Structure formats: structure tokens, C-alpha cells
Amino acid sequence: MTGQLLIAGGRVIDPANGVDGKLDVLIEGGAVAAVGAALSAPGARRVDAHGCIVTPGFIDLHAHLREPGFEQKGTIATETLAALRGGFTTVCAMPNTMPAPDSAPVVAALLERIARDAVVRVLPIGCVTRRREGHELADLAELAAAGCIAFSDDGSPVADGRLMRNALALAGAVGLPISEHSDDPVLNGDGVMHEGRVSERLGLAGQPAAAEIAAIARNIALCETTGGRLHIAHVSTARSVELVADAKARGLAVTCEVTPSHLLLTEDAVFGPGPEPAYDTNARINPPLRTEADRRALLRGVNDGVIDAIATDHAPHAREDKLCEFDFAAPGISCFETALGSIGLVVSRGELDFARALAALTSGPVRVFGLAARVPGIGTLSVGARDVVVFDPEARWTVDVARFASKGKNSPLQGHGLCGEIRAVVAGGRLAFAPEAVHA
Amino acid sequence: MLEVSERQAIGDDLEQPARWSRKDLLDTDTLTVAEIDLIMETAEAMREVRARPISKVATLRGATVVTLFYEQSTRTRASFEVAAKALGADVVNLTASGSSVEKGESLIDTVRTLEAVGADLVVMRHGHSGAPYLAARNTTAGVINGGDGTHAHPTQALLDLFTMRRRLGSLDGRKVVIVGDVLHSRVARSNVWTLLASGAEVVLCGPATLLPRSLESHGERGSCTVSANFDQAIEDADVVMALRIQKERQASGLIPSLREYISGYQVNGTRLERAKPGALVMHPGPMNEGIEIAPEVAHGVTSVIEEQVANGVAVRMAVLYLMATARVQ
């Protein structure tokens, strides 16, 4: 789109540039051309942003698009559309696909599909080990050259400490972080939810907080030994945040993310709101929803800036993956389309600092994966930036999974009221989503 | 269709207005005191039916009760089958070998099929916690939880309560000690809720690895205390209930050895001396005699273990009767 687009009358918040004010944003030639007060652009298409926040497009460090291999759960086309509608203009795709991106040809094939089908920017994360099996390292330098922006075995933690040490060293040498689902599979055993009050009540096998805490402590120690870059995926316990804060204080290249689900929900979501237990399989995620004390600590982590990014861990599943006994249910929440509303809800309760949350959706993730060098202007509203999101922070709405663009209707928030709704999204310089905001 | 015209046959005790309105019985946690009392009163009437020369009535003639067992069980299944037949119901026994996932048919498909062929009540045992809740949400048939994973076993708790009440009268202020693998026990969990509702003091006892850190009710029913010191916990107990210890707990490292378990937690004569004189000895069965319970205690004068089994039929008759009757109304 080469014409002009004026996003007018909103409150522009650009965390990377320290901008917060009632300003207009002019898009011209597919990129931000100017940000200023009362910009004049005769003939431009206008997005009326009165009452809205205008920020850089959100960046998600952790999402599952399911393609190739699990197209019944989601495809690059459906899930990137869901991302767009949730305000995410850049999505880092986790490698738990079939085949998994553990070699350059698989990455090349994935990039072809992305170029063909994706409606937002998708950046691939490569495997740490071949087939994500945790036995032999993947060719990390080859994956980096093929376009991977980080490495992860995702839901399969690298249990072998020696392998993890070597991975951190080799990835560090090519300048990429390892995004690690830090967890001890032996301690977790057959656990299917947080070990504690609710698991004991429901007779479900528990995942102890210690499994995550111990693995994070090990990985930080290995990061220090190797000088590599470690990103802790979806921290979920209070102690996890303390460990990351301590590592940062000592100057290590350690970062971390949290999901909107863990900022909003606790272990009680598995029990459900009623007097009888619901065994809600949609509240089964990994790491599990934990205690209220943990949730409070995670919110503090974002507010203090210890937690660098809010990442969705968007994990669409087919109906039958969740319509079964709790022990058999696939873990994961379809999160793209409820992320902003969930964050807005905790902001509206005074639990989460709004500016910090926006930084954790924009400038924070850019820093974690070093994206600024790859995509000029990403996560900012600097001249040349190509992604902008406009949302109404006060809009209250009720989740109806039937309206999701995502194939995954698996959300524990079905029927819940959320706060904050996307009004328009400019992705790659193009006004890609604007249900009602555009005026000629 | 169910026939309730023969309610008279059960006796005058049931002439009170029916207060049972639940479609399912999945656990004891949400039962009100009035509902528990209703089951107890109905079970008392059923006991009288069982004592008659012809211990069978036709109250549930025309009703179909299916026992759907995904786990091995002889005792619970036989108890439900005898109870249903004593009320004149048709009984169909289904055994699903392995899990529904292994079978390739989902639990939901199975219960919907049973509903379509005319099952009124489905008694279900399943190896995974919460499975009966999934079933109950997806069928109009009444679902009775016959034990789900490590979660709940409501009819066991009700028959335990019935047995205690018949022996002790009110349980208000009585001390009940449940000892063994509490963490993995559906019997212990369901007992906690009926006992707390009855005003009993509940102590859960066992090796530290087999104890919940706490067991709190979701509502205001309170909580029980937890102890790893059985010799202390058993002091002044009115009831001592031993749970079955699974040998796999040793293999998985939760207890060092059965020998060590026995030395700390076996219910035996020496320990029982610390309890109140005449304290009741209970066990949900099947027992590992010589492991969690000494044979002289299991068959001793204060043991009510065989009564539990006999009362089980009466209590399950009561539950089947109340649920089937509620379906007609």
C-alpha cells in the first residue's frame, strides 16, 4: 500500500523511544513516516484513534502455529490471522512441528510456507537437538544461517545438563539465545497440574514448583559457565522470578517471559468456578497455572522489569485433544485473541503497570531475541517502522471461542469478561485488520 | 420406564417427602447434611428389606443399571449388582479393558451409547481422576461414581459413615483416624467430606510422602489435620480406618520398604491400645493382612470390616433408589 494512512487522535505509547502523548501517526509508503501532534495529511485514509492507545505491533516470543504436521490443530494461515486479530504483528514460531526444524532444508521449507500463507511476520525458532529428542545437538550454526532467530526444544526440556552446556556455548558463539522450557521431567513425573492444594483436592498428579526452580537454577549456572544467552520460557513460580533477577544482577545474559494466562489465572481454574470440580482441560497448560502467590510475584516481575516479555505460548488444539479425561488432555491454551484482553483486565484491577506491560509486548521482546538488527524499526514507532496496533484499553468484551480466527477453541476464558480490544492493526506497512475504524 | 408404585414395599420410613434431586452422585463433597441424612435413613430401610426372608423388592422394575468398569474390581461391582438386583432393576455389566484411549472409543461415546440403549443409571469406575464428571456432563443418564483414579469413591464413604453411625450414633466430636496412603486414596478423600459434615475430628496419617499437605474443602466444611506420627495420632481415637497400601509405592520410592511401613503405620493390637477402648477398626478392602493391618485386629472384636461390606449393599440400594426415583419425578 503506497497511499497515506493517518492514525489520528490516539494516545501514542512507544516504549522504545520513551514517547507517551496524544499524537498522530502517519504511515506512508508502507512505513511510519512521522509521529507528531495534529499531523496534516490531506487525502490520507484515516483511522480514528480517539480513546485508543497506539503502540508498535506486539511481538510474541513464543507461539505454536502447528504447521507442518498438526494442521488439524492450526495452520500458518489460521494462526497468523488469529495473531493479527490479537495485535501481534511478529510471531516467533516454536519448533514442535513434524518435521521439526532441526536442519536447514526443513527451515527453508518452513520459510516458503510462511512466505505463502502468513499474514503477520513469522520468525522461526530452530531445535536445540535433533528431532527435539534431547540426545544429539542439531547443527546450530547451520540453523542460524538458515534464518532461525533462537533455539528451543520447546515442551521437551533439555534434561541432559552436559548437552545443555554445549548448546549454550555453541548458540552463544553464533550470537543466538536458547529459549528453554526449564523443567525437570523426573521431578514432574506423571504430573498434570501444579502440585498443591487443588491437585490434592482433585486427586490429580502434581507438577512441583521445585521442578521448574531446579531447572532454572541449573540453566543459569550453565549460562554463567559458557557465557551463552539464556532465555527462560514462560516462568511460572515466584522463585523463578527471583532466580532471574539474581542472574541479571550478576550481569548474566539471562532473560525471561511470562504468559498472559499465568498473569490472570491460578490453579483454581482447573477446579472451575462451581461448587463441584470441573476438571477443566482447557486450563491444563505447561508449565501449569500455579498459586495466587506465584501469580502476584509474576505481576511484580513485569512491573519491576525483571520479566522482559509477555509471550502468549499460544497453543491451539483440536476439540478432541481437550474433550477427554484430564490426564489425557493435551496441554495448552489458544491465547492470541485473549492476550490483550487478559493483560488489560489485570491492568484495570491495578495489578499490572500498563506501561511496563506494553514494553513487555514491544521493546522487551526485541531486546530478548536481538530482533532490531534483523527487522528495522521492529517494536518501535520510529520512522521506517512497519507495524502499528490501535486498541481501546477500556473496551469490555466477553470471550466467545466460536468467534476465534484460531482453529484452537481451547480457552479456559470462554464466557469470561476481558478488558481491552484491538481496533486496527498495521502489519508490514499495510492496514491488515480494522473491523470498524477506517474512514476514507 | 421406572415404576415407583411399589414404594410402599420398602416401608413407611420413606413416606417423608423426597428431597433427592441430583442427577449424579460423583463425590460427597457437595452433599448437604440433609442429603447425607436422607441416604442414611433410606439405607436403614434398605437394611430392613435385606433382613426379610425374601430380601428383594420390585421398586426399580424396568430400570436399567449399567456398571461400566474401566478398572478391575470385584467387591464394589458385586455390591452394586446385588443392590440393583435387590431392587428389581435390570443390570448390565460392562468391562472396558484398558483405558478408553487404548480402546479407541472415547468415554463420551461410550456413555452416550449406553444412554441410547436405555441405561437409566451408570455406575462407573475409572482409573483417571475426574472421568465420571466428564461422563456425567455428556449424558442424561444418572452417573454414580464407583471410584475415579485417586479422587473420590462416594458410596464407600457413605457406607463407612453408615457403619460408624450404626455403632457410635452421632459422630459429632468423634475422632476418626485414617491411616495409610492418603495421598493416592479416593476412599480417604470422600470420607473426609462426609466426616467433616458429620462434625467428626478427622486426622489423616501416613508416611510423609503419602500425605497431602492439607486437604481443604472447597466450601466451608473446614479441613482435617495431617500427621506422620501414627502412635501420636491414634491416641483417643474412636475409629481407626486403615487404607490399602499398594506395593508399587515401594517400587516408586515413596516408601523405603513394606517393613518400614509396617513398623510405623500398621494397625495392630499394641497401637490400638492407645485408642479409646472399643475403638472401631475399619478397612475399605481388599486388605493386605499383615501389612497395613494385623490379622488379629482385622478379625478382632472391634473390627467392623465385614459389616462395612454388608452395609455397602444397603447404602448402594439407597443411592440407586433415590437417584432412580428422582429421575421419574
mmCIF file of C-alpha atoms in Angstrom, chain B:
data_model
loop_
_atom_site.group_PDB
_atom_site.id
_atom_site.type_symbol
_atom_site.label_atom_id
_atom_site.label_comp_id
_atom_site.label_asym_id
_atom_site.label_seq_id
_atom_site.Cartn_x
_atom_site.Cartn_y
_atom_site.Cartn_z
ATOM 1 C CA MET B 1 -39.752 -46.571 32.407
ATOM 2 C CA LEU B 2 -39.325 -46.851 36.116
ATOM 3 C CA GLU B 3 -42.057 -47.931 38.388
ATOM 4 C CA VAL B 4 -42.353 -46.273 41.706
ATOM 5 C CA SER B 5 -45.772 -47.596 42.548
ATOM 6 C CA GLU B 6 -44.218 -50.064 44.899
ATOM 7 C CA ARG B 7 -42.626 -47.570 47.193
ATOM 8 C CA GLN B 8 -44.878 -48.960 49.910
ATOM 9 C CA ALA B 9 -42.976 -52.187 49.714
ATOM 10 C CA ILE B 10 -39.939 -50.530 51.166
ATOM 11 C CA GLY B 11 -41.648 -49.459 54.317
ATOM 12 C CA ASP B 12 -43.115 -46.466 55.951
ATOM 13 C CA ASP B 13 -39.757 -44.873 56.710
ATOM 14 C CA LEU B 14 -39.732 -43.384 53.261
ATOM 15 C CA GLU B 15 -43.058 -41.614 53.442
ATOM 16 C CA GLN B 16 -41.314 -38.322 54.039
ATOM 17 C CA PRO B 17 -41.181 -36.020 51.041
ATOM 18 C CA ALA B 18 -38.288 -36.931 48.762
ATOM 19 C CA ARG B 19 -35.511 -34.409 48.890
ATOM 20 C CA TRP B 20 -33.128 -36.029 46.438
ATOM 21 C CA SER B 21 -32.862 -34.058 43.210
ATOM 22 C CA ARG B 22 -29.379 -34.751 41.907
ATOM 23 C CA LYS B 23 -28.889 -36.386 38.548
ATOM 24 C CA ASP B 24 -25.498 -37.772 39.527
ATOM 25 C CA LEU B 25 -23.547 -38.857 42.589
ATOM 26 C CA LEU B 26 -19.932 -38.015 41.794
ATOM 27 C CA ASP B 27 -18.486 -37.282 45.227
ATOM 28 C CA THR B 28 -19.563 -36.496 48.757
ATOM 29 C CA ASP B 29 -18.040 -33.016 48.741
ATOM 30 C CA THR B 30 -21.165 -31.099 47.815
ATOM 31 C CA LEU B 31 -23.701 -33.274 49.636
ATOM 32 C CA THR B 32 -25.643 -31.329 52.238
ATOM 33 C CA VAL B 33 -26.125 -32.689 55.724
ATOM 34 C CA ALA B 34 -29.796 -33.208 54.842
ATOM 35 C CA GLU B 35 -28.878 -35.225 51.764
ATOM 36 C CA ILE B 36 -26.444 -37.352 53.736
ATOM 37 C CA ASP B 37 -29.144 -37.939 56.364
ATOM 38 C CA LEU B 38 -31.618 -38.902 53.664
ATOM 39 C CA ILE B 39 -29.218 -41.512 52.305
ATOM 40 C CA MET B 40 -28.581 -42.837 55.812
ATOM 41 C CA GLU B 41 -32.313 -43.100 56.588
ATOM 42 C CA THR B 42 -33.027 -44.741 53.251
ATOM 43 C CA ALA B 43 -30.154 -47.180 53.794
ATOM 44 C CA GLU B 44 -31.625 -48.101 57.167
ATOM 45 C CA ALA B 45 -34.889 -49.012 55.438
ATOM 46 C CA MET B 46 -32.954 -50.993 52.851
ATOM 47 C CA ARG B 47 -31.211 -52.900 55.603
ATOM 48 C CA GLU B 48 -34.610 -53.972 56.823
ATOM 49 C CA VAL B 49 -35.531 -55.102 53.315
ATOM 50 C CA ARG B 50 -32.327 -57.137 53.213
ATOM 51 C CA ALA B 51 -33.236 -58.759 56.541
ATOM 52 C CA ARG B 52 -36.540 -60.103 55.222
ATOM 53 C CA PRO B 53 -36.896 -63.761 54.202
ATOM 54 C CA ILE B 54 -37.430 -62.614 50.615
ATOM 55 C CA SER B 55 -34.949 -59.794 50.526
ATOM 56 C CA LYS B 56 -35.952 -58.366 47.222
ATOM 57 C CA VAL B 57 -38.471 -55.772 46.050
ATOM 58 C CA ALA B 58 -39.558 -54.631 42.616
ATOM 59 C CA THR B 59 -39.168 -50.935 43.204
ATOM 60 C CA LEU B 60 -36.819 -50.398 40.294
ATOM 61 C CA ARG B 61 -38.503 -52.853 37.943
ATOM 62 C CA GLY B 62 -37.938 -51.673 34.400
ATOM 63 C CA ALA B 63 -34.913 -49.580 35.264
ATOM 64 C CA THR B 64 -31.600 -50.433 33.665
ATOM 65 C CA VAL B 65 -28.438 -50.057 35.700
ATOM 66 C CA VAL B 66 -25.152 -50.392 33.841
ATOM 67 C CA THR B 67 -21.900 -50.997 35.656
ATOM 68 C CA LEU B 68 -19.132 -49.591 33.492
ATOM 69 C CA PHE B 69 -15.776 -50.553 34.912
ATOM 70 C CA TYR B 70 -12.528 -49.392 33.372
ATOM 71 C CA GLU B 71 -10.627 -50.847 36.322
ATOM 72 C CA GLN B 72 -10.645 -54.235 37.959
ATOM 73 C CA SER B 73 -12.998 -54.571 40.895
ATOM 74 C CA THR B 74 -14.875 -57.464 42.354
ATOM 75 C CA ARG B 75 -16.181 -56.038 45.602
ATOM 76 C CA THR B 76 -17.638 -52.735 44.507
ATOM 77 C CA ARG B 77 -19.093 -54.135 41.335
ATOM 78 C CA ALA B 78 -20.657 -57.144 43.075
ATOM 79 C CA SER B 79 -22.070 -54.853 45.765
ATOM 80 C CA PHE B 80 -23.729 -52.570 43.190
ATOM 81 C CA GLU B 81 -25.020 -55.525 41.192
ATOM 82 C CA VAL B 82 -26.568 -57.184 44.234
ATOM 83 C CA ALA B 83 -28.066 -53.843 45.292
ATOM 84 C CA ALA B 84 -29.583 -53.132 41.880
ATOM 85 C CA LYS B 85 -30.997 -56.647 41.573
ATOM 86 C CA ALA B 86 -32.417 -56.499 45.092
ATOM 87 C CA LEU B 87 -34.430 -53.514 43.875
ATOM 88 C CA GLY B 88 -35.612 -55.372 40.775
ATOM 89 C CA ALA B 89 -33.535 -53.434 38.245
ATOM 90 C CA ASP B 90 -32.023 -54.958 35.139
ATOM 91 C CA VAL B 91 -28.251 -54.951 35.417
ATOM 92 C CA VAL B 92 -25.778 -54.877 32.568
ATOM 93 C CA ASN B 93 -22.119 -55.305 33.393
ATOM 94 C CA LEU B 94 -19.552 -53.813 31.049
ATOM 95 C CA THR B 95 -15.836 -54.152 31.466
ATOM 96 C CA ALA B 96 -13.632 -51.935 29.405
ATOM 97 C CA SER B 97 -10.223 -53.480 29.170
ATOM 98 C CA GLY B 98 -7.661 -50.763 29.455
ATOM 99 C CA SER B 99 -8.433 -47.122 29.004
ATOM 100 C CA SER B 100 -10.896 -45.601 26.608
ATOM 101 C CA VAL B 101 -7.978 -44.180 24.698
ATOM 102 C CA GLU B 102 -6.434 -47.613 24.197
ATOM 103 C CA LYS B 103 -9.812 -48.965 23.167
ATOM 104 C CA GLY B 104 -10.122 -46.236 20.579
ATOM 105 C CA GLU B 105 -13.587 -45.271 21.767
ATOM 106 C CA SER B 106 -13.897 -42.150 23.846
ATOM 107 C CA LEU B 107 -15.556 -42.180 27.216
ATOM 108 C CA ILE B 108 -18.149 -39.744 25.906
ATOM 109 C CA ASP B 109 -19.070 -42.038 23.015
ATOM 110 C CA THR B 110 -19.419 -44.930 25.423
ATOM 111 C CA VAL B 111 -21.777 -43.197 27.846
ATOM 112 C CA ARG B 112 -23.851 -41.762 25.004
ATOM 113 C CA THR B 113 -24.207 -45.255 23.567
ATOM 114 C CA LEU B 114 -25.308 -46.576 26.942
ATOM 115 C CA GLU B 115 -27.859 -43.782 27.187
ATOM 116 C CA ALA B 116 -29.148 -44.589 23.700
ATOM 117 C CA VAL B 117 -29.677 -48.251 24.552
ATOM 118 C CA GLY B 118 -31.716 -47.204 27.571
ATOM 119 C CA ALA B 119 -29.412 -47.064 30.581
ATOM 120 C CA ASP B 120 -31.036 -45.123 33.409
ATOM 121 C CA LEU B 121 -28.097 -45.213 35.787
ATOM 122 C CA VAL B 122 -24.450 -45.805 35.022
ATOM 123 C CA VAL B 123 -22.166 -46.937 37.819
ATOM 124 C CA MET B 124 -18.706 -46.059 36.681
ATOM 125 C CA ARG B 125 -15.239 -46.916 37.838
ATOM 126 C CA HIS B 126 -12.335 -45.304 36.066
ATOM 127 C CA GLY B 127 -8.587 -45.159 36.596
ATOM 128 C CA HIS B 128 -8.349 -41.432 35.962
ATOM 129 C CA SER B 129 -9.497 -38.750 38.375
ATOM 130 C CA GLY B 130 -12.414 -36.694 37.130
ATOM 131 C CA ALA B 131 -13.526 -39.112 34.405
ATOM 132 C CA PRO B 132 -17.070 -39.547 35.834
ATOM 133 C CA TYR B 133 -17.507 -35.755 35.718
ATOM 134 C CA LEU B 134 -16.762 -35.811 32.011
ATOM 135 C CA ALA B 135 -19.201 -38.687 31.556
ATOM 136 C CA ALA B 136 -21.927 -37.036 33.628
ATOM 137 C CA ARG B 137 -21.710 -33.797 31.658
ATOM 138 C CA ASN B 138 -22.286 -35.685 28.441
ATOM 139 C CA THR B 139 -25.220 -37.944 29.197
ATOM 140 C CA THR B 140 -28.729 -37.622 30.558
ATOM 141 C CA ALA B 141 -28.293 -40.945 32.358
ATOM 142 C CA GLY B 142 -27.549 -40.649 36.064
ATOM 143 C CA VAL B 143 -23.893 -41.324 36.800
ATOM 144 C CA ILE B 144 -22.719 -42.869 40.063
ATOM 145 C CA ASN B 145 -19.009 -42.646 40.692
ATOM 146 C CA GLY B 146 -17.811 -46.095 41.715
ATOM 147 C CA GLY B 147 -14.274 -44.782 42.194
ATOM 148 C CA ASP B 148 -12.242 -42.459 39.958
ATOM 149 C CA GLY B 149 -8.462 -42.562 39.960
ATOM 150 C CA THR B 150 -7.119 -41.094 43.177
ATOM 151 C CA HIS B 151 -10.049 -38.728 43.554
ATOM 152 C CA ALA B 152 -13.309 -39.991 45.006
ATOM 153 C CA HIS B 153 -15.344 -43.027 45.997
ATOM 154 C CA PRO B 154 -18.575 -41.598 47.381
ATOM 155 C CA THR B 155 -20.540 -44.799 48.045
ATOM 156 C CA GLN B 156 -17.609 -46.208 50.033
ATOM 157 C CA ALA B 157 -17.578 -43.080 52.195
ATOM 158 C CA LEU B 158 -21.349 -43.294 52.660
ATOM 159 C CA LEU B 159 -21.224 -46.945 53.689
ATOM 160 C CA ASP B 160 -18.355 -46.146 56.050
ATOM 161 C CA LEU B 161 -20.402 -43.353 57.584
ATOM 162 C CA PHE B 162 -23.440 -45.615 57.828
ATOM 163 C CA THR B 163 -21.347 -48.248 59.613
ATOM 164 C CA MET B 164 -19.886 -45.707 62.048
ATOM 165 C CA ARG B 165 -23.271 -44.172 62.802
ATOM 166 C CA ARG B 166 -24.889 -47.514 63.487
ATOM 167 C CA ARG B 167 -22.156 -48.278 66.007
ATOM 168 C CA LEU B 168 -21.476 -44.889 67.525
ATOM 169 C CA GLY B 169 -24.606 -42.837 66.959
ATOM 170 C CA SER B 170 -23.718 -39.218 66.266
ATOM 171 C CA LEU B 171 -20.176 -38.597 65.054
ATOM 172 C CA ASP B 172 -20.110 -35.094 66.460
ATOM 173 C CA GLY B 173 -16.777 -34.647 68.210
ATOM 174 C CA ARG B 174 -15.665 -38.216 67.483
ATOM 175 C CA LYS B 175 -12.068 -38.703 66.426
ATOM 176 C CA VAL B 176 -11.557 -40.656 63.218
ATOM 177 C CA VAL B 177 -8.001 -41.534 62.178
ATOM 178 C CA ILE B 178 -7.445 -42.603 58.574
ATOM 179 C CA VAL B 179 -4.021 -44.185 58.131
ATOM 180 C CA GLY B 180 -2.096 -45.202 55.033
ATOM 181 C CA ASP B 181 -1.586 -43.932 51.515
ATOM 182 C CA VAL B 182 -3.888 -40.945 51.937
ATOM 183 C CA LEU B 183 -2.410 -39.027 49.014
ATOM 184 C CA HIS B 184 -3.492 -41.659 46.494
ATOM 185 C CA SER B 185 -6.689 -42.713 48.261
ATOM 186 C CA ARG B 186 -10.093 -41.932 46.808
ATOM 187 C CA VAL B 187 -11.618 -43.589 49.869
ATOM 188 C CA ALA B 188 -9.888 -41.167 52.230
ATOM 189 C CA ARG B 189 -10.882 -38.112 50.196
ATOM 190 C CA SER B 190 -14.563 -38.949 50.043
ATOM 191 C CA ASN B 191 -14.584 -39.930 53.712
ATOM 192 C CA VAL B 192 -13.124 -36.563 54.676
ATOM 193 C CA TRP B 193 -16.153 -34.687 53.354
ATOM 194 C CA THR B 194 -18.835 -36.887 54.958
ATOM 195 C CA LEU B 195 -16.955 -36.996 58.248
ATOM 196 C CA LEU B 196 -16.389 -33.252 58.387
ATOM 197 C CA ALA B 197 -20.063 -32.717 57.538
ATOM 198 C CA SER B 198 -20.928 -35.004 60.443
ATOM 199 C CA GLY B 199 -18.870 -32.977 62.891
ATOM 200 C CA ALA B 200 -16.100 -35.541 63.349
ATOM 201 C CA GLU B 201 -12.485 -34.649 64.008
ATOM 202 C CA VAL B 202 -10.517 -36.154 61.131
ATOM 203 C CA VAL B 203 -6.818 -36.987 61.296
ATOM 204 C CA LEU B 204 -5.055 -38.185 58.158
ATOM 205 C CA CYS B 205 -1.979 -40.208 58.939
ATOM 206 C CA GLY B 206 0.762 -41.911 56.961
ATOM 207 C CA PRO B 207 4.352 -41.620 55.741
ATOM 208 C CA ALA B 208 5.238 -38.032 54.778
ATOM 209 C CA THR B 209 5.464 -38.987 51.099
ATOM 210 C CA LEU B 210 1.906 -40.359 51.084
ATOM 211 C CA LEU B 211 0.199 -37.457 52.837
ATOM 212 C CA PRO B 212 -1.419 -34.400 51.327
ATOM 213 C CA ARG B 213 -0.049 -31.230 52.846
ATOM 214 C CA SER B 214 -3.596 -30.289 53.639
ATOM 215 C CA LEU B 215 -6.988 -31.314 52.488
ATOM 216 C CA GLU B 216 -9.373 -28.410 52.447
ATOM 217 C CA SER B 217 -12.923 -28.425 51.280
ATOM 218 C CA HIS B 218 -13.923 -26.013 48.566
ATOM 219 C CA GLY B 219 -16.757 -24.665 50.677
ATOM 220 C CA GLU B 220 -16.895 -24.010 54.412
ATOM 221 C CA ARG B 221 -16.700 -27.589 55.556
ATOM 222 C CA GLY B 222 -13.315 -26.981 57.116
ATOM 223 C CA SER B 223 -10.213 -29.088 56.915
ATOM 224 C CA CYS B 224 -8.597 -32.025 58.615
ATOM 225 C CA THR B 225 -5.285 -32.377 60.357
ATOM 226 C CA VAL B 226 -2.388 -34.304 58.906
ATOM 227 C CA SER B 227 0.203 -36.280 60.837
ATOM 228 C CA ALA B 228 3.113 -38.570 60.050
ATOM 229 C CA ASN B 229 3.203 -39.852 63.634
ATOM 230 C CA PHE B 230 0.661 -42.650 63.895
ATOM 231 C CA ASP B 231 1.427 -43.535 67.514
ATOM 232 C CA GLN B 232 0.516 -39.991 68.467
ATOM 233 C CA ALA B 233 -2.380 -39.629 66.036
ATOM 234 C CA ILE B 234 -4.171 -42.779 67.216
ATOM 235 C CA GLU B 235 -4.437 -41.577 70.810
ATOM 236 C CA ASP B 236 -8.066 -41.452 71.959
ATOM 237 C CA ALA B 237 -9.368 -42.317 68.507
ATOM 238 C CA ASP B 238 -12.966 -43.526 68.254
ATOM 239 C CA VAL B 239 -12.404 -45.007 64.805
ATOM 240 C CA VAL B 240 -9.229 -46.233 63.109
ATOM 241 C CA MET B 241 -9.511 -46.773 59.375
ATOM 242 C CA ALA B 242 -6.613 -48.468 57.611
ATOM 243 C CA LEU B 243 -6.153 -47.976 53.870
ATOM 244 C CA ARG B 244 -4.743 -50.479 51.433
ATOM 245 C CA ILE B 245 -1.072 -49.905 50.696
ATOM 246 C CA GLN B 246 -0.112 -50.577 47.095
ATOM 247 C CA LYS B 247 3.127 -52.473 46.689
ATOM 248 C CA GLU B 248 4.038 -50.162 43.788
ATOM 249 C CA ARG B 249 4.610 -47.338 46.274
ATOM 250 C CA GLN B 250 7.833 -49.082 47.282
ATOM 251 C CA ALA B 251 8.959 -49.504 43.671
ATOM 252 C CA SER B 252 8.391 -45.800 43.010
ATOM 253 C CA GLY B 253 10.459 -44.852 46.050
ATOM 254 C CA LEU B 254 7.618 -43.331 48.074
ATOM 255 C CA ILE B 255 8.284 -45.733 50.938
ATOM 256 C CA PRO B 256 11.638 -47.377 51.573
ATOM 257 C CA SER B 257 10.138 -50.811 52.249
ATOM 258 C CA LEU B 258 6.963 -52.515 53.397
ATOM 259 C CA ARG B 259 8.914 -53.482 56.514
ATOM 260 C CA GLU B 260 9.449 -49.840 57.372
ATOM 261 C CA TYR B 261 5.805 -49.076 56.585
ATOM 262 C CA ILE B 262 4.637 -51.845 58.924
ATOM 263 C CA SER B 263 6.836 -50.641 61.756
ATOM 264 C CA GLY B 264 5.431 -47.124 61.557
ATOM 265 C CA TYR B 265 1.851 -47.456 60.362
ATOM 266 C CA GLN B 266 0.414 -50.940 60.728
ATOM 267 C CA VAL B 267 -2.829 -51.039 62.709
ATOM 268 C CA ASN B 268 -2.074 -53.688 65.320
ATOM 269 C CA GLY B 269 -3.027 -54.653 68.855
ATOM 270 C CA THR B 270 -0.305 -52.651 70.567
ATOM 271 C CA ARG B 271 -1.193 -49.465 68.766
ATOM 272 C CA LEU B 272 -4.906 -49.980 69.234
ATOM 273 C CA GLU B 273 -4.377 -49.848 72.993
ATOM 274 C CA ARG B 274 -3.636 -46.156 72.617
ATOM 275 C CA ALA B 275 -7.039 -45.549 71.035
ATOM 276 C CA LYS B 276 -10.263 -45.287 73.019
ATOM 277 C CA PRO B 277 -11.365 -48.633 74.470
ATOM 278 C CA GLY B 278 -13.561 -50.374 71.929
ATOM 279 C CA ALA B 279 -12.434 -48.132 69.086
ATOM 280 C CA LEU B 280 -13.826 -49.339 65.766
ATOM 281 C CA VAL B 281 -11.404 -50.839 63.256
ATOM 282 C CA MET B 282 -12.301 -50.297 59.610
ATOM 283 C CA HIS B 283 -10.818 -51.073 56.207
ATOM 284 C CA PRO B 284 -12.342 -50.480 52.773
ATOM 285 C CA GLY B 285 -10.857 -53.707 51.419
ATOM 286 C CA PRO B 286 -9.262 -55.573 49.928
ATOM 287 C CA MET B 287 -6.895 -55.980 52.861
ATOM 288 C CA ASN B 288 -3.221 -56.860 52.848
ATOM 289 C CA GLU B 289 -3.360 -58.654 56.178
ATOM 290 C CA GLY B 290 -0.055 -58.448 57.960
ATOM 291 C CA ILE B 291 0.897 -55.269 56.158
ATOM 292 C CA GLU B 292 -1.388 -52.292 56.784
ATOM 293 C CA ILE B 293 -3.448 -54.256 59.296
ATOM 294 C CA ALA B 294 -2.561 -57.112 61.656
ATOM 295 C CA PRO B 295 -4.805 -60.188 61.238
ATOM 296 C CA GLU B 296 -5.758 -60.278 64.945
ATOM 297 C CA VAL B 297 -7.060 -56.741 64.639
ATOM 298 C CA ALA B 298 -8.730 -57.232 61.261
ATOM 299 C CA HIS B 299 -10.747 -60.069 62.740
ATOM 300 C CA GLY B 300 -10.846 -58.781 66.292
ATOM 301 C CA VAL B 301 -13.871 -57.923 68.389
ATOM 302 C CA THR B 302 -13.922 -54.248 67.483
ATOM 303 C CA SER B 303 -13.466 -54.844 63.762
ATOM 304 C CA VAL B 304 -16.474 -53.781 61.681
ATOM 305 C CA ILE B 305 -14.863 -54.672 58.354
ATOM 306 C CA GLU B 306 -17.424 -57.344 57.454
ATOM 307 C CA GLU B 307 -20.238 -55.034 58.489
ATOM 308 C CA GLN B 308 -18.880 -52.468 56.078
ATOM 309 C CA VAL B 309 -19.310 -54.944 53.242
ATOM 310 C CA ALA B 310 -22.852 -55.887 54.277
ATOM 311 C CA ASN B 311 -23.836 -52.256 54.812
ATOM 312 C CA GLY B 312 -22.420 -51.465 51.402
ATOM 313 C CA VAL B 313 -25.301 -53.236 49.723
ATOM 314 C CA ALA B 314 -27.901 -51.330 51.761
ATOM 315 C CA VAL B 315 -26.239 -47.978 51.128
ATOM 316 C CA ARG B 316 -25.936 -48.650 47.396
ATOM 317 C CA MET B 317 -29.579 -49.730 47.299
ATOM 318 C CA ALA B 318 -30.431 -46.413 48.928
ATOM 319 C CA VAL B 319 -28.393 -44.434 46.407
ATOM 320 C CA LEU B 320 -29.831 -46.333 43.429
ATOM 321 C CA TYR B 321 -33.348 -45.947 44.806
ATOM 322 C CA LEU B 322 -33.050 -42.209 45.450
ATOM 323 C CA MET B 323 -31.461 -41.483 42.109
ATOM 324 C CA ALA B 324 -33.860 -43.611 40.073
ATOM 325 C CA THR B 325 -36.819 -42.124 41.888
ATOM 326 C CA ALA B 326 -35.592 -38.589 41.302
ATOM 327 C CA ARG B 327 -35.345 -39.385 37.580
ATOM 328 C CA VAL B 328 -39.009 -40.327 37.389
ATOM 329 C CA GLN B 329 -40.110 -37.190 39.214
#
